């Protein structure tokens, strides 16, 4: 079969018969093929990963809180990449920098204690769409 047909199966685009689709999936399993989302995002200039930053991953509150956004993201075709700042503003900045390296499509941030206007300014400069969850930032007037 052609590369185009295989690509259509992998990306879920185009018209491919169910028989051909199954043959492609079988060949992928046989070869151990893994779709490279990083390469795809370079090609399409689009990513389907959203960074979700919590302060304490061991706290059951955050597990419960993540259920809604995770479900909504999945329904919209996105996947979440969850990271934990340990409620440390320095670690939080490091994680934002790393999430930028993954070219996340957006961020949902539960800000670390002590986060303020400089953190907000840094996020604005990154041009990554973001939303804050659970806390207001000191010195920042936002709804």
XYZ file of N, CA, C and O in Angstrom:
572
model
N 0.845 -1.189 0.000
C 0.000 0.000 0.000
C 0.884 1.244 0.000
O 2.068 1.175 0.299
N 0.297 2.353 -0.292
C 1.071 3.586 -0.436
C 1.343 4.236 0.924
O 0.656 3.964 1.917
N 2.340 5.113 0.958
C 2.624 5.895 2.159
C 1.426 6.750 2.533
O 1.120 6.935 3.702
N 0.754 7.290 1.526
C -0.403 8.146 1.778
C -1.494 7.374 2.505
O -2.079 7.869 3.470
N -1.749 6.148 2.072
C -2.769 5.326 2.728
C -2.374 5.051 4.177
O -3.188 5.203 5.088
N -1.127 4.651 4.387
C -0.656 4.391 5.753
C -0.749 5.648 6.601
O -1.189 5.602 7.765
N -0.362 6.790 6.040
C -0.445 8.059 6.762
C -1.886 8.395 7.116
O -2.178 8.845 8.229
N -2.798 8.158 6.189
C -4.215 8.414 6.453
C -4.738 7.549 7.604
O -5.533 8.007 8.420
N -4.278 6.324 7.682
C -4.686 5.445 8.782
C -4.119 5.956 10.102
O -4.831 6.076 11.099
N -2.843 6.283 10.101
C -2.177 6.728 11.333
C -2.792 8.024 11.857
O -3.009 8.179 13.059
N -3.084 8.939 10.951
C -3.600 10.243 11.374
C -5.117 10.296 11.455
O -5.683 11.278 11.922
N -5.783 9.225 10.991
C -7.244 9.199 11.037
C -7.894 10.118 10.028
O -9.002 10.600 10.238
N -7.208 10.387 8.929
C -7.751 11.252 7.880
C -8.004 10.437 6.623
O -7.573 9.285 6.506
N -8.641 11.049 5.675
C -8.854 10.394 4.387
C -9.837 9.245 4.475
O -10.304 8.865 5.542
N -10.126 8.692 3.307
C -11.051 7.573 3.216
C -10.261 6.291 3.009
O -9.601 6.117 1.995
N -10.352 5.406 3.998
C -9.644 4.129 3.928
C -10.624 3.048 4.362
O -11.314 3.198 5.375
N -10.671 1.961 3.618
C -11.587 0.875 3.967
C -11.184 0.256 5.305
O -10.014 0.304 5.705
N -12.145 -0.354 5.966
C -11.861 -0.970 7.265
C -10.865 -2.119 7.116
O -10.029 -2.343 7.998
N -10.908 -2.836 6.003
C -9.969 -3.932 5.760
C -8.533 -3.390 5.631
O -7.604 -3.925 6.238
N -8.365 -2.334 4.863
C -7.036 -1.724 4.691
C -6.561 -1.132 6.011
O -5.390 -1.278 6.386
N -7.468 -0.499 6.728
C -7.118 0.084 8.028
C -6.579 -0.998 8.967
O -5.568 -0.815 9.640
N -7.242 -2.153 8.990
C -6.799 -3.244 9.850
C -5.444 -3.778 9.396
O -4.592 -4.103 10.221
N -5.198 -3.873 8.092
C -3.898 -4.327 7.583
C -2.789 -3.381 8.029
O -1.705 -3.817 8.416
N -3.063 -2.070 7.967
C -2.062 -1.087 8.399
C -1.797 -1.233 9.892
O -0.638 -1.258 10.331
N -2.845 -1.348 10.692
C -2.659 -1.510 12.142
C -1.898 -2.792 12.469
O -1.037 -2.803 13.363
N -2.189 -3.847 11.726
C -1.467 -5.109 11.932
C 0.024 -4.919 11.625
O 0.892 -5.349 12.399
N 0.332 -4.277 10.501
C 1.727 -4.028 10.125
C 2.417 -3.143 11.167
O 3.592 -3.369 11.507
N 1.705 -2.164 11.693
C 2.284 -1.284 12.716
C 2.647 -2.084 13.962
O 3.731 -1.895 14.537
N 1.752 -2.990 14.378
C 2.040 -3.829 15.553
C 3.236 -4.735 15.287
O 4.114 -4.892 16.131
N 3.266 -5.334 14.107
C 4.361 -6.241 13.731
C 5.712 -5.521 13.738
O 6.713 -6.076 14.166
N 5.721 -4.291 13.246
C 6.967 -3.529 13.138
C 7.311 -2.760 14.408
O 8.402 -2.197 14.521
N 6.378 -2.709 15.367
C 6.610 -1.945 16.589
C 6.560 -0.445 16.350
O 7.185 0.335 17.078
N 5.812 -0.041 15.333
C 5.726 1.379 14.968
C 5.024 2.183 16.058
O 3.991 1.778 16.581
N 5.607 3.333 16.380
C 5.007 4.266 17.330
C 4.923 5.622 16.654
O 5.924 6.135 16.131
N 3.739 6.190 16.630
C 3.517 7.496 16.012
C 4.336 8.550 16.747
O 4.315 8.620 17.973
N 5.066 9.363 16.026
C 5.917 10.393 16.617
C 5.166 11.728 16.615
O 5.190 12.472 15.637
N 4.497 12.035 17.730
C 3.727 13.275 17.823
C 4.623 14.506 17.744
O 4.200 15.547 17.245
N 5.847 14.397 18.234
C 6.775 15.524 18.153
C 7.074 15.896 16.712
O 7.035 17.068 16.330
N 7.352 14.891 15.889
C 7.618 15.145 14.465
C 6.372 15.683 13.786
O 6.441 16.599 12.961
N 5.219 15.139 14.154
C 3.970 15.604 13.547
C 3.701 17.062 13.900
O 3.258 17.841 13.059
N 3.988 17.446 15.137
C 3.739 18.835 15.533
C 4.696 19.793 14.832
O 4.336 20.935 14.551
N 5.894 19.336 14.516
C 6.812 20.166 13.735
C 6.264 20.391 12.326
O 6.338 21.490 11.784
N 5.708 19.335 11.765
C 5.177 19.409 10.415
C 3.911 20.262 10.350
O 3.754 21.094 9.473
N 3.015 20.062 11.321
C 1.725 20.763 11.282
C 1.747 22.095 12.025
O 0.805 22.864 11.916
N 2.818 22.325 12.789
C 2.927 23.512 13.647
C 1.766 23.583 14.642
O 1.279 24.647 14.985
N 1.345 22.422 15.081
C 0.232 22.321 16.010
C 0.487 21.146 16.942
O 1.014 20.126 16.524
N 0.112 21.291 18.190
C 0.264 20.198 19.137
C -1.071 19.940 19.820
O -1.921 20.823 19.888
N -1.236 18.749 20.322
C -2.468 18.400 21.015
C -2.209 18.132 22.497
O -2.998 17.480 23.158
N -1.110 18.653 23.013
C -0.756 18.472 24.413
C -0.994 19.764 25.183
O -0.578 20.835 24.754
N -1.656 19.632 26.314
C -1.890 20.764 27.206
C -1.181 20.462 28.523
O -1.359 19.380 29.104
N -0.356 21.383 28.980
C 0.331 21.227 30.253
C -0.606 21.554 31.397
O -1.321 22.553 31.359
N -0.621 20.692 32.397
C -1.430 20.907 33.594
C -0.486 20.858 34.787
O 0.154 19.837 35.033
N -0.375 21.988 35.494
C 0.552 22.075 36.615
C -0.210 22.138 37.930
O -1.035 23.016 38.132
N 0.063 21.160 38.781
C -0.517 21.150 40.120
C 0.585 21.432 41.122
O 1.777 21.316 40.807
N 0.194 21.786 42.335
C 1.206 22.077 43.352
C 1.632 20.823 44.101
O 2.781 20.690 44.482
N 0.704 19.883 44.306
C 1.001 18.697 45.104
C 0.277 17.497 44.518
O -0.913 17.306 44.762
N 0.963 16.695 43.760
C 0.354 15.555 43.076
C -0.141 14.492 44.060
O -1.040 13.719 43.748
N 0.409 14.459 45.257
C 0.004 13.458 46.246
C -1.298 13.833 46.948
O -1.928 12.980 47.569
N -1.717 15.073 46.834
C -2.939 15.533 47.470
C -4.146 15.039 46.673
O -4.286 15.374 45.501
N -5.040 14.256 47.294
C -6.199 13.718 46.570
C -7.094 14.802 45.967
O -7.779 14.558 44.972
N -7.073 15.986 46.524
C -7.867 17.095 45.983
C -7.529 17.336 44.520
O -8.415 17.524 43.690
N -6.240 17.312 44.182
C -5.830 17.595 42.808
C -6.226 16.470 41.860
O -6.567 16.720 40.707
N -6.204 15.238 42.341
C -6.676 14.127 41.525
C -8.143 14.303 41.163
O -8.538 14.126 40.009
N -8.937 14.665 42.148
C -10.366 14.917 41.905
C -10.547 16.106 40.972
O -11.398 16.097 40.092
N -9.764 17.137 41.172
C -9.875 18.344 40.368
C -9.519 18.081 38.900
O -10.101 18.679 38.005
N -8.600 17.174 38.644
C -8.144 16.908 37.285
C -9.145 16.112 36.443
O -9.051 16.117 35.213
N -10.088 15.462 37.077
C -11.041 14.619 36.342
C -11.799 15.422 35.289
O -11.895 15.004 34.132
N -12.332 16.575 35.650
C -13.118 17.381 34.710
C -12.302 17.883 33.533
O -12.656 17.625 32.372
N -11.200 18.603 33.786
C -10.387 19.085 32.658
C -9.843 17.963 31.781
O -9.830 18.083 30.561
N -9.438 16.857 32.379
C -8.904 15.734 31.607
C -9.969 15.208 30.647
O -9.704 14.956 29.477
N -11.180 15.075 31.141
C -12.282 14.593 30.317
C -12.593 15.573 29.185
O -12.762 15.171 28.033
N -12.646 16.863 29.503
C -12.943 17.885 28.491
C -11.833 17.957 27.446
O -12.111 18.085 26.250
N -10.587 17.858 27.880
C -9.468 17.886 26.939
C -9.523 16.686 25.999
O -9.345 16.825 24.789
N -9.764 15.505 26.556
C -9.819 14.293 25.736
C -10.951 14.390 24.716
O -10.777 14.025 23.548
N -12.077 14.901 25.142
C -13.217 15.040 24.232
C -12.892 15.993 23.081
O -13.377 15.825 21.963
N -12.046 16.981 23.348
C -11.656 17.956 22.320
C -10.439 17.493 21.509
O -9.948 18.224 20.658
N -9.935 16.283 21.793
C -8.809 15.744 21.031
C -7.448 16.116 21.591
O -6.436 15.980 20.901
N -7.399 16.555 22.841
C -6.137 16.937 23.473
C -5.760 15.923 24.542
O -6.601 15.197 25.047
N -4.489 15.922 24.886
C -3.974 15.102 25.976
C -3.297 16.030 26.970
O -2.692 17.034 26.599
N -3.373 15.655 28.238
C -2.740 16.489 29.256
C -1.407 15.896 29.672
O -1.225 14.686 29.696
N -0.497 16.778 29.973
C 0.806 16.416 30.510
C 0.855 17.050 31.893
O 0.955 18.271 32.012
N 0.708 16.229 32.924
C 0.600 16.729 34.293
C 1.981 16.786 34.933
O 2.742 15.817 34.880
N 2.275 17.933 35.539
C 3.531 18.127 36.260
C 3.210 18.724 37.626
O 2.150 19.315 37.823
N 4.123 18.576 38.580
C 3.905 19.075 39.940
C 5.022 20.015 40.350
O 6.205 19.686 40.237
N 4.645 21.185 40.845
C 5.625 22.198 41.243
C 6.079 22.074 42.687
O 6.978 22.794 43.115
N 5.468 21.198 43.453
C 5.755 21.069 44.892
C 5.531 22.387 45.616
O 6.175 22.664 46.621
N 4.633 23.211 45.085
C 4.287 24.519 45.649
C 5.522 25.417 45.782
O 5.631 26.218 46.701
N 6.446 25.277 44.838
C 7.697 26.036 44.837
C 7.733 26.922 43.593
O 7.776 26.409 42.467
N 7.735 28.250 43.778
C 7.731 29.153 42.620
C 8.921 28.966 41.682
O 8.786 29.121 40.467
N 10.082 28.621 42.215
C 11.259 28.405 41.367
C 11.050 27.156 40.511
O 11.292 27.166 39.300
N 10.576 26.091 41.125
C 10.291 24.858 40.381
C 9.204 25.116 39.336
O 9.252 24.602 38.219
N 8.217 25.916 39.715
C 7.134 26.273 38.808
C 7.681 26.938 37.537
O 7.293 26.587 36.428
N 8.604 27.877 37.700
C 9.221 28.541 36.541
C 9.980 27.548 35.671
O 9.928 27.614 34.446
N 10.698 26.618 36.315
C 11.435 25.594 35.572
C 10.479 24.720 34.761
O 10.744 24.398 33.600
N 9.367 24.363 35.380
C 8.397 23.512 34.686
C 7.739 24.227 33.516
O 7.510 23.626 32.463
N 7.446 25.519 33.680
C 6.878 26.277 32.557
C 7.870 26.289 31.401
O 7.496 26.095 30.239
N 9.155 26.478 31.716
C 10.180 26.475 30.668
C 10.217 25.118 29.963
O 10.305 25.051 28.729
N 10.136 24.036 30.724
C 10.151 22.703 30.117
C 8.900 22.457 29.286
O 8.978 21.881 28.195
N 7.745 22.888 29.764
C 6.509 22.709 29.008
C 6.550 23.502 27.708
O 6.014 23.060 26.690
N 7.206 24.640 27.734
C 7.396 25.409 26.490
C 8.223 24.602 25.499
O 7.978 24.637 24.301
N 9.214 23.856 25.993
C 10.036 23.023 25.123
C 9.203 21.936 24.444
O 9.504 21.519 23.331
N 8.154 21.489 25.121
C 7.247 20.502 24.538
C 6.214 21.149 23.629
O 5.363 20.480 23.078
N 6.285 22.459 23.496
C 5.385 23.235 22.640
C 3.921 22.938 22.951
O 3.114 22.684 22.057
N 3.584 22.983 24.255
C 2.211 22.714 24.640
C 1.263 23.727 24.016
O 1.626 24.880 23.767
N 0.051 23.282 23.746
C -0.966 24.141 23.142
C -1.538 25.116 24.156
O -2.085 26.157 23.786
N -1.427 24.800 25.432
C -1.941 25.661 26.485
C -1.510 25.149 27.838
O -0.923 24.066 27.949
N -1.800 25.934 28.866
C -1.445 25.571 30.233
C -2.628 25.800 31.161
O -3.299 26.828 31.071
N -2.849 24.855 32.061
C -3.755 25.043 33.187
C -2.856 25.003 34.417
O -2.200 23.994 34.674
N -2.786 26.107 35.138
C -1.811 26.241 36.224
C -2.506 26.435 37.558
O -3.344 27.329 37.705
N -2.141 25.627 38.523
C -2.511 25.847 39.899
C -1.283 26.494 40.523
O -0.300 25.813 40.826
N -1.275 27.820 40.635
C -0.051 28.547 41.002
C 0.515 28.160 42.360
O -0.223 27.880 43.297
N 1.833 28.169 42.438
C 2.523 27.926 43.693
C 2.324 29.127 44.616
O 2.141 30.257 44.156
N 2.361 28.878 45.905
C 2.269 29.961 46.881
C 3.403 30.938 46.639
O 4.541 30.530 46.386
N 3.095 32.220 46.677
C 4.110 33.239 46.456
C 4.229 33.675 45.011
O 4.999 34.574 44.697
N 3.471 33.030 44.110
C 3.487 33.462 42.705
C 2.832 34.828 42.623
O 1.878 35.112 43.335
N 3.330 35.655 41.744
C 2.777 36.996 41.622
C 2.824 37.512 40.204
O 2.834 36.748 39.236
N 2.881 38.823 40.104
C 2.822 39.485 38.803
C 3.964 39.058 37.883
O 3.767 38.905 36.682
N 5.148 38.838 38.416
C 6.272 38.457 37.556
C 6.020 37.099 36.894
O 6.386 36.883 35.741
N 5.378 36.188 37.617
C 5.041 34.895 37.028
C 4.023 35.081 35.906
O 4.165 34.514 34.822
N 3.020 35.906 36.153
C 2.012 36.194 35.139
C 2.643 36.866 33.921
O 2.340 36.515 32.783
N 3.550 37.808 34.155
C 4.236 38.479 33.048
C 5.038 37.482 32.212
O 5.065 37.555 30.987
N 5.695 36.541 32.884
C 6.466 35.518 32.179
C 5.584 34.635 31.320
O 5.935 34.297 30.187
N 4.420 34.264 31.851
C 3.489 33.467 31.055
C 2.991 34.258 29.860
O 2.882 33.725 28.758
N 2.704 35.535 30.075
C 2.251 36.375 28.965
C 3.300 36.473 27.878
O 2.987 36.413 26.687
N 4.552 36.598 28.281
C 5.646 36.696 27.315
C 5.820 35.393 26.531
O 6.253 35.410 25.381
N 5.454 34.269 27.140
C 5.589 32.974 26.462
C 4.564 32.807 25.352
O 4.741 31.966 24.482
N 3.503 33.583 25.410
C 2.416 33.553 24.427
C 1.692 32.214 24.385
O 1.076 31.856 23.388
N 1.775 31.460 25.475
C 1.033 30.212 25.586
C -0.304 30.538 26.251
O -0.324 31.122 27.331
N -1.408 30.165 25.627
C -2.699 30.383 26.293
C -2.697 29.670 27.643
O -2.210 28.540 27.761
N -3.204 30.329 28.664
C -3.164 29.747 30.000
C -4.379 30.150 30.822
O -5.040 31.144 30.530
N -4.631 29.349 31.820
C -5.703 29.612 32.767
C -5.190 29.222 34.152
O -4.432 28.267 34.292
N -5.573 30.008 35.155
C -5.202 29.692 36.531
C -6.368 28.990 37.208
O -7.523 29.338 36.993
N -6.028 28.030 38.038
C -7.027 27.249 38.745
C -6.693 27.266 40.228
O -5.523 27.196 40.589
N -7.664 27.375 41.055
C -7.608 27.240 42.522
C -7.150 28.459 43.304
O -7.441 28.542 44.464
N -6.396 29.388 42.726
C -5.864 30.513 43.503
C -5.843 31.792 42.681
O -5.698 31.753 41.470
N -5.879 32.883 43.406
C -5.584 34.184 42.799
C -4.112 34.457 43.021
O -3.513 33.966 43.991
N -3.502 35.253 42.142
C -2.097 35.613 42.317
C -2.005 36.919 43.085
O -2.790 37.844 42.860
N -1.019 36.986 43.970
C -0.791 38.188 44.754
C -0.438 39.364 43.835
O 0.391 39.229 42.940
N -1.085 40.493 44.060
C -0.781 41.701 43.296
C -1.327 41.708 41.882
O -0.960 42.543 41.091
N -2.185 40.738 41.559
C -2.745 40.661 40.207
C -4.263 40.787 40.327
O -4.893 40.008 41.048
N -4.811 41.765 39.635
C -6.268 41.882 39.658
C -6.821 41.218 38.407
O -6.588 41.650 37.286
N -7.473 40.101 38.604
C -8.067 39.344 37.502
C -9.353 38.735 38.015
O -9.486 38.466 39.211
N -10.286 38.495 37.125
C -11.538 37.876 37.567
C -11.330 36.457 38.048
O -10.402 35.805 37.692
